[in-house]
XYZ file of C-alpha atoms in Angstrom:
736
model
C -49.997 15.626 -23.865
C -49.555 12.885 -26.571
C -48.436 9.263 -25.794
C -47.609 7.044 -28.717
C -45.858 3.689 -29.278
C -43.835 3.754 -32.310
C -41.528 1.565 -34.367
C -37.712 2.204 -34.320
C -35.503 0.962 -37.141
C -31.755 0.618 -37.110
C -31.319 -0.790 -33.544
C -28.595 -3.427 -33.393
C -27.974 -3.766 -29.655
C -29.125 -2.785 -26.122
C -26.847 0.229 -26.201
C -28.648 1.580 -29.239
C -31.825 1.706 -27.118
C -29.982 3.703 -24.518
C -28.576 6.224 -27.167
C -31.986 6.787 -28.684
C -33.706 7.180 -25.315
C -31.157 9.774 -24.081
C -31.358 11.738 -27.453
C -34.969 11.778 -27.403
C -35.372 12.862 -23.774
C -33.198 15.863 -24.546
C -35.527 17.018 -27.279
C -37.720 19.965 -26.336
C -41.273 18.938 -25.827
C -40.454 15.379 -24.921
C -41.469 14.435 -21.367
C -40.742 10.714 -21.576
C -39.154 8.112 -23.767
C -38.867 4.312 -23.180
C -36.987 2.542 -25.866
C -37.026 -1.240 -26.013
C -34.389 -3.209 -28.128
C -36.173 -6.635 -28.009
C -39.384 -5.256 -29.654
C -37.689 -2.484 -31.517
C -40.296 0.034 -30.202
C -40.433 3.181 -28.192
C -43.184 4.681 -26.085
C -43.023 8.474 -26.298
C -44.790 11.135 -24.147
C -44.498 14.501 -25.821
C -46.315 17.956 -26.292
C -47.797 17.985 -29.740
C -47.500 21.785 -29.863
C -43.737 21.735 -29.306
C -42.727 18.685 -31.427
C -44.074 15.692 -33.506
C -42.965 12.352 -34.699
C -41.318 13.596 -37.899
C -39.126 16.032 -35.849
C -38.284 13.357 -33.311
C -37.278 10.992 -36.160
C -34.978 13.608 -37.628
C -33.252 13.908 -34.202
C -32.149 10.243 -34.383
C -31.560 9.712 -38.024
C -28.018 11.072 -38.116
C -27.317 8.346 -35.505
C -28.560 5.610 -37.912
C -32.013 5.207 -36.439
C -35.572 6.263 -37.602
C -39.130 6.338 -36.313
C -41.056 4.583 -39.081
C -44.785 4.401 -38.258
C -47.237 5.619 -35.646
C -49.321 3.112 -33.542
C -47.258 0.119 -34.858
C -46.192 -2.228 -32.051
C -45.401 -5.354 -34.058
C -43.673 -4.987 -37.420
C -45.310 -7.066 -40.186
C -43.798 -10.431 -40.502
C -43.264 -9.809 -44.195
C -40.988 -6.752 -43.517
C -39.037 -8.697 -40.886
C -38.595 -11.775 -43.097
C -37.237 -9.472 -45.905
C -34.634 -8.019 -43.433
C -33.626 -11.446 -42.214
C -33.315 -12.639 -45.856
C -30.925 -9.743 -46.583
C -28.833 -10.695 -43.505
C -28.837 -14.325 -44.593
C -27.616 -13.383 -48.178
C -24.691 -11.448 -46.638
C -23.814 -14.325 -44.279
C -23.909 -16.837 -47.112
C -21.563 -14.510 -49.288
C -19.018 -14.320 -46.405
C -19.086 -17.931 -45.127
C -16.942 -19.386 -48.026
C -14.408 -16.644 -47.404
C -14.330 -17.466 -43.664
C -13.876 -21.258 -44.412
C -10.848 -20.378 -46.688
C -9.434 -18.076 -44.046
C -9.792 -20.730 -41.412
C -8.173 -23.318 -43.679
C -5.188 -20.947 -44.297
C -4.881 -20.208 -40.576
C -5.076 -23.854 -39.674
C -2.378 -24.701 -42.280
C -0.143 -21.921 -41.005
C -0.462 -23.053 -37.449
C 0.283 -26.669 -38.284
C 3.305 -25.565 -40.397
C 4.630 -23.642 -37.364
C 4.764 -26.924 -35.239
C 6.239 -28.838 -38.309
C 3.063 -30.924 -38.552
C 2.790 -30.002 -42.334
C 5.033 -28.360 -44.793
C 4.333 -24.807 -46.165
C 2.736 -24.750 -49.641
C 4.890 -23.923 -52.630
C 5.957 -20.277 -53.190
C 3.431 -19.673 -55.901
C 0.562 -21.026 -53.796
C 1.697 -19.147 -50.622
C 1.866 -15.970 -52.672
C -1.605 -16.513 -54.059
C -3.027 -16.888 -50.498
C -1.159 -13.790 -49.389
C -2.778 -11.796 -52.285
C -6.182 -13.466 -51.804
C -6.644 -12.682 -48.101
C -6.477 -8.753 -48.502
C -9.072 -8.988 -51.251
C -11.369 -11.237 -49.252
C -10.969 -9.041 -46.168
C -11.736 -5.852 -48.055
C -14.983 -7.252 -49.357
C -15.947 -8.632 -45.946
C -15.129 -5.332 -44.066
C -16.528 -2.917 -46.586
C -19.712 -4.916 -47.816
C -20.687 -7.259 -45.086
C -19.105 -5.207 -42.350
C -20.645 -1.797 -43.670
C -22.854 -1.361 -40.593
C -19.844 -1.587 -38.252
C -17.874 1.059 -40.293
C -20.971 3.378 -40.121
C -20.825 2.841 -36.333
C -17.247 4.077 -36.296
C -18.169 7.122 -38.527
C -21.088 8.146 -36.151
C -18.946 7.700 -33.129
C -16.233 9.959 -34.595
C -18.846 12.635 -35.750
C -21.466 12.522 -32.959
C -19.584 10.819 -30.084
C -22.249 8.221 -29.799
C -20.986 4.594 -29.604
C -22.828 1.303 -29.897
C -21.997 -2.255 -30.434
C -21.353 -1.645 -34.036
C -18.785 0.978 -33.036
C -16.820 -1.676 -30.957
C -16.792 -4.192 -33.810
C -15.989 -1.476 -36.429
C -13.008 -0.058 -34.413
C -11.684 -3.553 -33.697
C -11.903 -4.916 -37.271
C -10.725 -1.622 -38.815
C -7.690 -1.522 -36.578
C -6.811 -5.199 -37.587
C -7.375 -4.373 -41.283
C -5.234 -1.122 -41.228
C -2.421 -2.905 -39.183
C -2.363 -5.718 -41.799
C -2.313 -3.213 -44.646
C 0.730 -1.160 -43.355
C 2.627 -4.027 -41.391
C 2.704 -6.869 -43.866
C 5.012 -9.307 -42.023
C 2.209 -10.379 -39.624
C -1.381 -9.784 -40.948
C -4.777 -10.024 -39.304
C -6.829 -10.192 -42.599
C -8.059 -13.676 -41.502
C -9.237 -12.187 -38.233
C -11.192 -9.479 -39.957
C -12.887 -12.061 -42.271
C -13.767 -14.635 -39.681
C -14.737 -12.183 -36.910
C -17.213 -10.184 -39.134
C -18.600 -13.448 -40.586
C -19.236 -14.968 -37.198
C -20.762 -11.802 -35.859
C -23.077 -11.411 -38.990
C -24.053 -15.104 -38.570
C -24.836 -14.451 -34.896
C -26.963 -11.299 -35.772
C -28.845 -13.489 -38.431
C -29.552 -16.260 -35.915
C -30.509 -13.716 -33.259
C -32.928 -11.991 -35.582
C -34.440 -15.351 -36.690
C -34.869 -16.408 -33.054
C -36.406 -13.103 -31.989
C -39.151 -13.212 -34.640
C -40.324 -16.425 -32.967
C -40.821 -14.652 -29.677
C -43.597 -12.634 -31.196
C -45.570 -15.649 -32.537
C -48.376 -15.217 -29.902
C -49.393 -11.795 -31.328
C -49.294 -13.071 -34.854
C -51.494 -16.074 -33.979
C -54.006 -13.701 -32.214
C -54.094 -11.428 -35.189
C -54.689 -14.368 -37.486
C -57.837 -15.239 -35.546
C -59.513 -12.166 -36.826
C -62.071 -12.875 -39.588
C -61.696 -10.770 -42.764
C -65.346 -10.664 -43.803
C -68.840 -11.074 -42.240
C -72.165 -12.327 -43.695
C -74.755 -9.755 -42.670
C -78.477 -9.363 -43.189
C -79.299 -6.001 -44.589
C -82.566 -5.074 -46.071
C -83.750 -8.677 -45.777
C -80.871 -10.007 -47.871
C -77.566 -11.760 -47.042
C -74.584 -9.782 -47.951
C -70.827 -10.474 -47.390
C -69.006 -7.331 -46.229
C -65.489 -6.466 -44.959
C -65.104 -6.827 -41.192
C -64.415 -2.962 -41.001
C -67.909 -2.246 -42.440
C -69.740 -4.136 -39.592
C -71.731 -1.732 -37.446
C -73.322 -2.102 -34.041
C -76.711 -3.941 -34.234
C -75.893 -5.741 -37.576
C -77.439 -9.262 -37.713
C -74.701 -11.644 -38.860
C -74.997 -15.188 -40.045
C -72.371 -17.719 -38.942
C -72.050 -20.940 -40.925
C -70.325 -24.207 -39.694
C -66.474 -24.009 -39.821
C -66.267 -20.191 -40.060
C -64.730 -17.678 -37.716
C -66.996 -15.336 -35.626
C -66.166 -11.852 -36.944
C -67.236 -9.590 -34.041
C -68.530 -9.872 -30.509
C -72.289 -10.246 -30.044
C -75.344 -12.052 -28.737
C -77.009 -15.134 -30.376
C -80.576 -14.194 -31.508
C -81.416 -17.342 -33.506
C -80.240 -20.928 -33.832
C -77.611 -22.845 -31.808
C -74.278 -24.457 -32.245
C -71.034 -25.411 -30.500
C -68.173 -22.868 -30.672
C -64.491 -23.643 -30.368
C -63.137 -21.008 -28.003
C -59.783 -22.640 -27.398
C -57.584 -19.709 -28.687
C -59.364 -17.244 -26.396
C -59.921 -19.325 -23.220
C -57.438 -22.168 -23.766
C -60.364 -24.763 -23.237
C -60.195 -27.603 -25.752
C -63.905 -28.556 -25.689
C -66.309 -26.485 -27.920
C -68.958 -24.572 -25.843
C -72.680 -24.802 -26.665
C -74.137 -21.450 -27.767
C -77.916 -20.801 -28.018
C -80.283 -17.815 -28.031
C -79.160 -15.118 -25.543
C -75.611 -16.439 -25.133
C -72.594 -14.174 -25.922
C -69.974 -14.925 -28.444
C -66.611 -13.384 -29.153
C -64.581 -12.504 -32.280
C -61.984 -15.019 -33.382
C -63.710 -18.110 -32.122
C -64.789 -20.879 -34.553
C -68.290 -22.166 -35.129
C -68.017 -25.986 -35.364
C -71.496 -27.505 -36.228
C -74.789 -25.623 -36.576
C -75.541 -22.210 -38.115
C -76.870 -19.307 -36.034
C -77.617 -15.624 -36.339
C -76.297 -13.086 -33.764
C -76.422 -9.364 -33.197
C -73.185 -7.364 -33.250
C -72.570 -5.668 -29.912
C -68.844 -4.912 -29.969
C -66.909 -4.141 -33.222
C -63.243 -3.104 -34.183
C -61.183 -2.200 -31.185
C -64.110 -2.930 -28.741
C -64.026 -6.729 -29.316
C -62.512 -8.994 -26.644
C -59.934 -10.268 -29.277
C -58.790 -6.673 -29.987
C -58.566 -6.056 -26.223
C -56.464 -9.164 -25.857
C -54.190 -8.205 -28.666
C -53.657 -4.717 -27.236
C -53.087 -6.067 -23.703
C -50.441 -8.611 -24.880
C -48.722 -5.970 -26.945
C -48.551 -3.618 -24.111
C -47.365 -6.298 -21.632
C -44.722 -7.526 -24.026
C -43.372 -4.026 -24.471
C -43.313 -3.191 -20.742
C -40.283 -3.510 -18.524
C -40.011 -5.674 -15.426
C -38.247 -4.083 -12.434
C -35.532 -6.767 -12.589
C -34.584 -5.343 -15.933
C -33.435 -1.935 -14.395
C -29.928 -3.163 -13.474
C -29.345 -4.564 -16.998
C -30.486 -1.319 -18.615
C -28.239 0.700 -16.431
C -25.166 -1.441 -17.267
C -26.052 -1.510 -20.907
C -26.195 2.393 -21.030
C -22.576 2.658 -19.829
C -21.228 -0.483 -21.166
C -19.856 0.647 -24.617
C -17.815 3.616 -23.269
C -16.388 1.390 -20.573
C -15.397 -1.341 -22.990
C -13.812 1.308 -25.297
C -11.690 2.466 -22.362
C -10.732 -1.104 -21.450
C -9.780 -1.796 -24.945
C -7.513 1.187 -25.312
C -6.071 0.649 -21.908
C -5.303 -3.057 -22.814
C -3.495 -1.858 -25.981
C -1.555 0.732 -24.046
C -0.472 -1.695 -21.194
C 0.688 -4.283 -23.746
C 2.878 -1.632 -25.508
C 4.084 -0.215 -22.221
C 4.742 -3.441 -20.265
C 5.030 -5.890 -23.146
C 7.825 -3.926 -25.027
C 10.009 -4.315 -21.955
C 9.734 -8.224 -21.975
C 9.236 -9.158 -25.708
C 10.138 -6.199 -27.802
C 7.954 -3.645 -29.490
C 6.962 -5.665 -32.558
C 5.742 -8.670 -30.414
C 3.995 -6.373 -27.954
C 2.214 -4.470 -30.718
C 1.046 -7.751 -32.219
C -0.232 -9.100 -28.827
C -1.662 -5.704 -27.962
C -3.577 -5.436 -31.207
C -4.966 -8.954 -30.837
C -6.102 -8.202 -27.313
C -7.532 -4.836 -28.397
C -9.609 -6.440 -31.153
C -10.600 -9.353 -28.818
C -11.962 -6.968 -26.092
C -13.943 -4.920 -28.563
C -15.331 -7.953 -30.335
C -16.263 -10.182 -27.269
C -17.878 -7.252 -25.202
C -21.521 -7.733 -26.169
C -24.314 -5.817 -24.339
C -26.795 -7.453 -26.684
C -27.081 -10.573 -24.420
C -27.607 -8.352 -21.407
C -30.166 -6.239 -23.253
C -32.160 -9.375 -24.431
C -32.092 -11.230 -21.225
C -35.339 -9.872 -19.698
C -37.478 -8.633 -22.600
C -37.274 -11.827 -24.591
C -38.348 -13.933 -21.635
C -41.205 -11.455 -20.924
C -42.295 -11.592 -24.563
C -42.463 -15.328 -24.636
C -44.001 -15.634 -21.174
C -46.692 -13.198 -21.852
C -47.428 -14.773 -25.254
C -47.736 -18.195 -23.629
C -50.080 -16.830 -21.055
C -52.321 -15.465 -23.743
C -52.520 -18.754 -25.454
C -53.523 -20.390 -22.035
C -56.291 -17.728 -21.499
C -54.177 -15.700 -18.974
C -53.893 -12.030 -19.926
C -51.161 -10.194 -18.156
C -51.191 -6.311 -18.060
C -47.499 -5.712 -17.682
C -44.075 -7.276 -16.972
C -44.057 -5.759 -13.401
C -47.206 -7.690 -12.546
C -45.642 -11.020 -13.817
C -42.550 -10.425 -11.630
C -44.768 -9.619 -8.542
C -46.879 -12.657 -9.030
C -43.764 -14.862 -8.640
C -43.365 -13.730 -5.046
C -46.979 -13.852 -3.896
C -47.484 -15.875 -0.694
C -51.107 -15.158 0.030
C -54.100 -15.249 -2.294
C -57.341 -13.589 -1.298
C -60.415 -14.795 -3.173
C -63.910 -13.550 -3.486
C -66.466 -16.386 -3.157
C -69.175 -15.536 -5.832
C -67.928 -15.812 -9.360
C -64.473 -16.753 -8.323
C -64.878 -19.945 -6.226
C -68.508 -20.459 -7.061
C -70.085 -20.083 -10.482
C -71.868 -16.968 -9.598
C -75.344 -18.067 -10.680
C -77.785 -20.490 -8.935
C -78.082 -24.111 -9.940
C -80.371 -26.957 -8.864
C -78.145 -29.062 -6.664
C -80.560 -31.620 -5.140
C -84.136 -33.018 -5.126
C -86.139 -34.405 -2.222
C -89.250 -36.213 -3.384
C -91.983 -36.801 -0.639
C -94.740 -38.070 -2.942
C -95.654 -41.166 -4.943
C -95.015 -39.190 -8.185
C -91.908 -40.047 -10.061
C -89.139 -37.441 -9.992
C -89.561 -36.727 -13.823
C -93.182 -35.582 -13.253
C -92.271 -33.630 -10.114
C -89.785 -31.643 -12.143
C -92.173 -31.208 -15.091
C -94.767 -29.751 -12.684
C -92.205 -27.440 -11.078
C -90.732 -26.355 -14.434
C -94.306 -25.479 -15.618
C -94.865 -23.323 -12.543
C -91.469 -21.603 -12.885
C -91.662 -21.034 -16.565
C -93.572 -17.767 -16.076
C -91.237 -16.400 -13.400
C -88.221 -14.063 -14.009
C -86.585 -14.890 -10.612
C -82.968 -16.178 -10.785
C -84.018 -19.276 -8.994
C -86.685 -19.950 -11.625
C -83.909 -19.689 -14.316
C -81.908 -22.417 -12.399
C -84.799 -24.701 -12.371
C -85.698 -24.128 -16.017
C -81.995 -24.643 -17.000
C -81.949 -27.949 -15.145
C -85.182 -29.056 -17.008
C -83.640 -28.020 -20.315
C -80.363 -29.945 -19.750
C -82.243 -33.133 -18.681
C -84.856 -32.809 -21.512
C -87.849 -32.391 -19.266
C -90.764 -30.875 -20.894
C -92.680 -28.363 -18.535
C -96.471 -28.949 -18.145
C -98.865 -26.414 -19.431
C -100.147 -24.236 -16.719
C -103.308 -22.001 -16.199
C -104.204 -19.225 -13.897
C -100.594 -18.385 -12.956
C -100.291 -16.021 -10.056
C -97.205 -14.642 -8.171
C -97.371 -14.610 -4.389
C -95.234 -11.664 -3.316
C -92.121 -12.559 -1.303
C -93.177 -16.243 -1.054
C -93.571 -17.978 -4.343
C -96.192 -18.640 -6.963
C -99.165 -20.798 -7.961
C -100.910 -22.230 -10.964
C -103.276 -24.842 -12.166
C -101.997 -27.927 -13.966
C -104.427 -30.632 -15.206
C -107.121 -29.348 -12.831
C -104.929 -29.460 -9.739
C -103.654 -26.219 -7.984
C -99.878 -26.327 -7.222
C -97.758 -24.070 -5.203
C -93.968 -23.418 -5.375
C -92.141 -21.296 -2.929
C -90.223 -20.880 0.327
C -90.939 -22.206 3.812
C -93.120 -19.181 4.542
C -95.414 -20.252 1.750
C -95.781 -23.734 3.205
C -96.446 -22.287 6.757
C -99.288 -20.218 5.212
C -100.754 -23.329 3.692
C -100.517 -24.987 7.028
C -98.851 -28.068 5.772
C -96.358 -30.103 7.834
C -93.400 -32.289 6.715
C -89.943 -33.444 7.911
C -87.766 -30.388 7.315
C -84.616 -31.533 9.191
C -82.727 -32.477 6.040
C -83.774 -29.114 4.435
C -82.709 -27.234 7.405
C -79.201 -28.999 7.300
C -78.748 -28.071 3.632
C -79.957 -24.536 4.267
C -77.047 -24.096 6.776
C -74.774 -24.929 3.895
C -75.954 -21.940 1.965
C -78.586 -23.756 -0.273
C -81.976 -22.315 -0.905
C -85.065 -24.623 -0.725
C -88.000 -24.390 -3.136
C -90.884 -26.463 -2.111
C -93.585 -27.927 -4.370
C -97.052 -28.537 -2.811
C -100.726 -28.827 -3.185
C -103.314 -27.469 -0.719
C -103.107 -30.909 0.965
C -99.406 -31.986 0.926
C -95.807 -31.131 0.380
C -94.819 -33.018 -2.862
C -91.061 -32.292 -3.013
C -88.345 -29.820 -2.370
C -85.474 -28.788 -4.654
C -82.276 -27.201 -3.360
C -80.787 -24.319 -5.341
C -77.349 -23.007 -4.551
C -74.486 -21.084 -6.194
C -72.392 -24.234 -7.013
C -68.744 -24.541 -6.471
C -66.653 -24.495 -9.655
C -65.627 -28.002 -10.553
C -61.899 -26.919 -10.750
C -61.877 -25.174 -7.466
C -60.729 -28.019 -5.247
C -57.871 -28.994 -7.410
C -56.773 -25.409 -7.818
C -56.663 -24.736 -4.060
C -54.722 -27.962 -3.531
C -52.110 -26.815 -6.160
C -51.886 -23.406 -4.540
C -51.031 -25.098 -1.236
C -48.326 -27.158 -2.990
C -46.813 -23.866 -4.120
C -46.691 -22.771 -0.495
C -49.485 -20.171 -0.915
C -52.098 -19.409 1.799
C -55.618 -19.016 0.529
C -58.151 -16.632 2.203
C -61.780 -16.343 1.198
C -63.657 -13.120 1.582
C -67.444 -13.017 1.105
C -70.484 -10.949 1.803
C -72.322 -14.271 2.341
C -73.390 -15.711 5.737
C -70.741 -17.393 8.027
C -72.534 -20.829 7.695
C -72.357 -20.798 3.878
C -68.795 -19.441 3.859
C -67.525 -22.003 6.328
C -69.183 -24.909 4.434
C -67.672 -23.861 1.190
C -64.249 -23.292 2.726
C -64.356 -26.835 4.263
C -65.368 -28.337 0.944
C -62.477 -26.958 -1.005
C -59.763 -26.438 1.686
C -59.637 -22.715 2.175
C -57.144 -21.696 4.910
C -59.042 -18.720 6.317
C -62.497 -17.370 5.899
C -63.836 -13.828 6.404
C -67.671 -13.678 5.970
C -70.322 -10.998 5.896
C -67.953 -8.343 4.684
C -68.649 -5.131 2.754
C -66.478 -3.902 -0.155
C -64.515 -1.650 2.189
C -63.968 -4.599 4.613
C -62.280 -6.483 1.681
C -59.865 -3.631 1.190
C -59.057 -3.419 4.895
C -58.328 -7.220 4.918
C -55.894 -6.873 2.047
C -54.251 -3.958 3.894
C -53.932 -5.959 7.110
C -52.387 -8.834 5.287
C -49.867 -6.596 3.737
C -49.016 -4.929 7.058
C -48.115 -8.428 8.271
C -45.444 -8.601 5.584
C -47.418 -10.737 3.174
C -47.316 -10.285 -0.601
C -50.998 -10.479 -1.513
C -52.837 -11.319 -4.684
C -56.592 -10.762 -4.852
C -58.846 -12.642 -7.145
C -62.405 -11.333 -7.859
C -64.996 -10.556 -10.521
C -67.290 -7.821 -9.324
C -67.547 -4.039 -9.065
C -67.304 -4.380 -5.309
C -63.951 -6.139 -5.673
C -62.360 -3.257 -7.616
C -60.935 -1.450 -4.585
C -59.406 -4.673 -3.192
C -57.996 -5.606 -6.690
C -56.334 -2.178 -6.813
C -54.887 -2.479 -3.285
C -53.521 -5.915 -3.711
C -49.862 -6.419 -4.915
C -51.330 -8.376 -7.802
C -55.041 -7.963 -8.786
C -56.508 -10.934 -10.624
C -59.820 -10.705 -12.421
C -62.085 -13.420 -13.657
C -62.773 -12.956 -17.343
C -66.437 -13.624 -16.809
C -66.593 -10.605 -14.502
C -67.283 -6.889 -14.812
C -65.270 -4.497 -17.028
C -64.387 -2.547 -13.907
C -62.665 -5.553 -12.312
C -60.875 -6.519 -15.433
C -59.521 -2.941 -15.927
C -58.451 -2.698 -12.283
C -56.663 -6.068 -12.328
C -53.098 -6.758 -13.459
C -54.060 -10.228 -14.603
C -57.292 -11.462 -16.238
C -58.226 -15.173 -16.320
C -60.422 -15.704 -19.310
C -63.517 -17.892 -19.021
C -63.377 -17.319 -15.189
C -61.458 -20.488 -14.772
C -59.812 -20.557 -11.370
C -57.458 -23.303 -12.345
C -55.699 -20.721 -14.587
C -54.595 -18.922 -11.471
C -52.363 -21.832 -10.649
C -51.043 -21.726 -14.253
C -50.463 -17.920 -13.972
C -48.335 -18.444 -10.847
C -46.421 -21.234 -12.502
C -45.853 -19.083 -15.572
C -44.548 -16.230 -13.518
C -42.029 -18.501 -11.709
C -40.921 -20.103 -15.040
C -40.500 -16.711 -16.694
C -38.595 -15.165 -13.736
C -36.372 -18.238 -13.609
C -35.696 -17.755 -17.321
C -34.799 -14.157 -16.786
C -32.531 -14.883 -14.001
C -30.694 -17.580 -16.034
C -30.329 -15.212 -18.902
C -28.961 -12.419 -16.654
C -26.518 -14.759 -14.968
C -25.068 -16.079 -18.221
C -24.935 -12.527 -19.864
C -23.005 -11.170 -16.779
C -20.688 -14.204 -16.436
C -19.991 -14.163 -20.231
C -18.581 -10.573 -19.999
C -17.000 -10.909 -16.545
C -14.866 -13.921 -17.873
C -14.686 -12.939 -21.541
C -13.341 -9.344 -21.333
C -10.442 -10.130 -18.974
C -9.465 -13.128 -21.028
C -9.540 -11.265 -24.273
C -7.521 -8.444 -22.634
C -4.702 -10.939 -21.894
C -5.055 -10.641 -18.069
C -4.315 -14.413 -17.788
C -1.515 -14.460 -20.183
C 1.369 -13.689 -17.752
C 0.033 -16.467 -15.318
C -1.296 -19.181 -17.503
C -0.269 -18.171 -20.981
C -3.937 -17.754 -22.051
C -4.824 -15.316 -24.720
C -8.222 -15.311 -26.488
C -7.825 -15.239 -30.295
C -10.216 -12.441 -31.650
C -11.773 -15.142 -33.953
C -12.916 -17.206 -30.997
C -14.054 -13.914 -29.309
C -16.170 -13.236 -32.359
C -17.612 -16.709 -32.293
C -18.442 -16.317 -28.571
C -19.979 -12.870 -29.153
C -22.050 -14.212 -32.010
C -23.711 -16.925 -29.996
C -24.170 -15.120 -26.689
C -27.313 -13.424 -27.826
C -28.533 -16.476 -29.601
C -28.097 -18.572 -26.421
C -30.155 -15.998 -24.402
C -32.987 -15.898 -26.936
C -32.988 -19.723 -27.252
C -33.204 -20.053 -23.431
C -36.146 -17.695 -23.389
C -37.965 -19.608 -26.219
C -37.708 -22.753 -23.953
C -40.579 -21.098 -21.866
C -42.922 -21.915 -24.783
C -42.371 -25.697 -24.328
C -42.744 -25.810 -20.588
C -45.853 -27.313 -19.089
C -47.829 -25.104 -16.710
């Protein structure tokens, strides 16, 4: 089974997507087809033995569409700009004709109410001869796509938005050609011009919705400076291989993912994580493609290249999410698929009723004139485009904004679900806490100054590989404390270590080690902190306890504020952890967690999610480890910390880059803003057609004397799609 996302050309409205989808699904060998008007793409599932992309393209080519390239999700901006430029040129050629037509119409209307006098016979005759010429150019050159829509409808029975406009304007043109006493040439000119203008503005607006992908792609470096055979060599990014040593100079982009092996610098990771401050990178630290080296030079080893890099993963994830459909779109899709045939039926019924009933009251000539005007008006004002664009444009902009903020959204359905979440379950380690031990406190019991105490302790721990030793060494490095030289280092299994510094034997370890040394000290303060989940490391000689340092998995600085914001959004926060109850309760109290479940196994986390869902809650789970994967999959929305494991990230629907829990609040706000934008778009799209079609049909004419001129119908139709896209683009400017 082959699954491919391909580019579709020739789509002009939401009904086009429906026509293509139905045609492809009927093709032998095709098991699934999902066509999207907003991104002009299709995801096809087909049997490669029975069919291929060339065959599928030939199936839709007679209808005016084509499959252009494999594996292309975002059309190059150059191609899109060329297409928009062609649209612009057509609009510019038609606008002067529309202005002249409007001037003639206005003069004619004013003359009818005696506000002005009719121009001389020669001038009047000139205008009468000019209008048919202008209308012919407008219909057959600018309006060519609409005439092709009529041709395909007559030949293949497939109607789209172009068909409606083509039938309406062609009918007005032919009526004017054969019945010269009351012409609609001006209607043909102005309607086609307004619609072409609307299509141009829509296309120009739509291209802005894909800015996020373009910006992400522009982050990719084109070349890399590698060390091969002892020499520096600049090569194309595609030629980089695993294990290459790459030199990064100040102000350059990092070409691939890797680990720093020499040197240090500060790297701007803003476009990946959303964080404005550059991050220090030194030997052993990981770096990702697309980020920018700001100051020093360093060398790193390439560990992930091409499609393996985090940047490539982000681009793919954003593309997939922008192309996916939210459940709320189902109704709009269903209506769009039957919209055009219904409108055609309404238009012909309108014309028939005007002739049938209108002839009785106003005579055949007037009834035909009103009927034709209403017929054209209904066909022109009916626009499924706004309906088809309502959901996907908001999703595209919302997902793109999320990517720029360091929030990766897997699909549109996840974004919709997140909007309704009322309970968030969080793992402790790596989500609320940093996931690695840090030195959080020092108790000095000796006459030595704290600087010397830490230098002794750092000297002892410098030979240890224990995570706690790393925490102490990191603290010493940050505070520029130089460890003392040691001799006769020895590890004491399960208790600590010892070594000689300047002739004195020192010990560092846990309470059990101090008990073995038979040393006494006031341990009440240490016991209190131990109950908070902190681990004590004691420094001693054979004669006395010198100091104790407390090491703990520190709470993330942004956690307290994030929990407070979640409460403001009306969301309950539950913490699940395998840690002890004392530690869990202490952390929960510190940051304002609503409910704590401690000492749980991975399967217990899963059961807790299921229990909350059974109570009717819509649950999101935030975690970062392999043991969180089952719970992430069970939750209505799984949220992975970007610093976590690949399993957690693959399982989750949303990934928060940099492991920043404050981005969780932004993700929820983004979902609410996006869903609000979708609902606004759908409301106006529905209202527009509910009011516009009856008004154009003349339903209100017998009661209020209201009849919508086809020109105003064209203007309204032209700007309906533009207004929907513009409303979606507002999401870009909203603060999270």
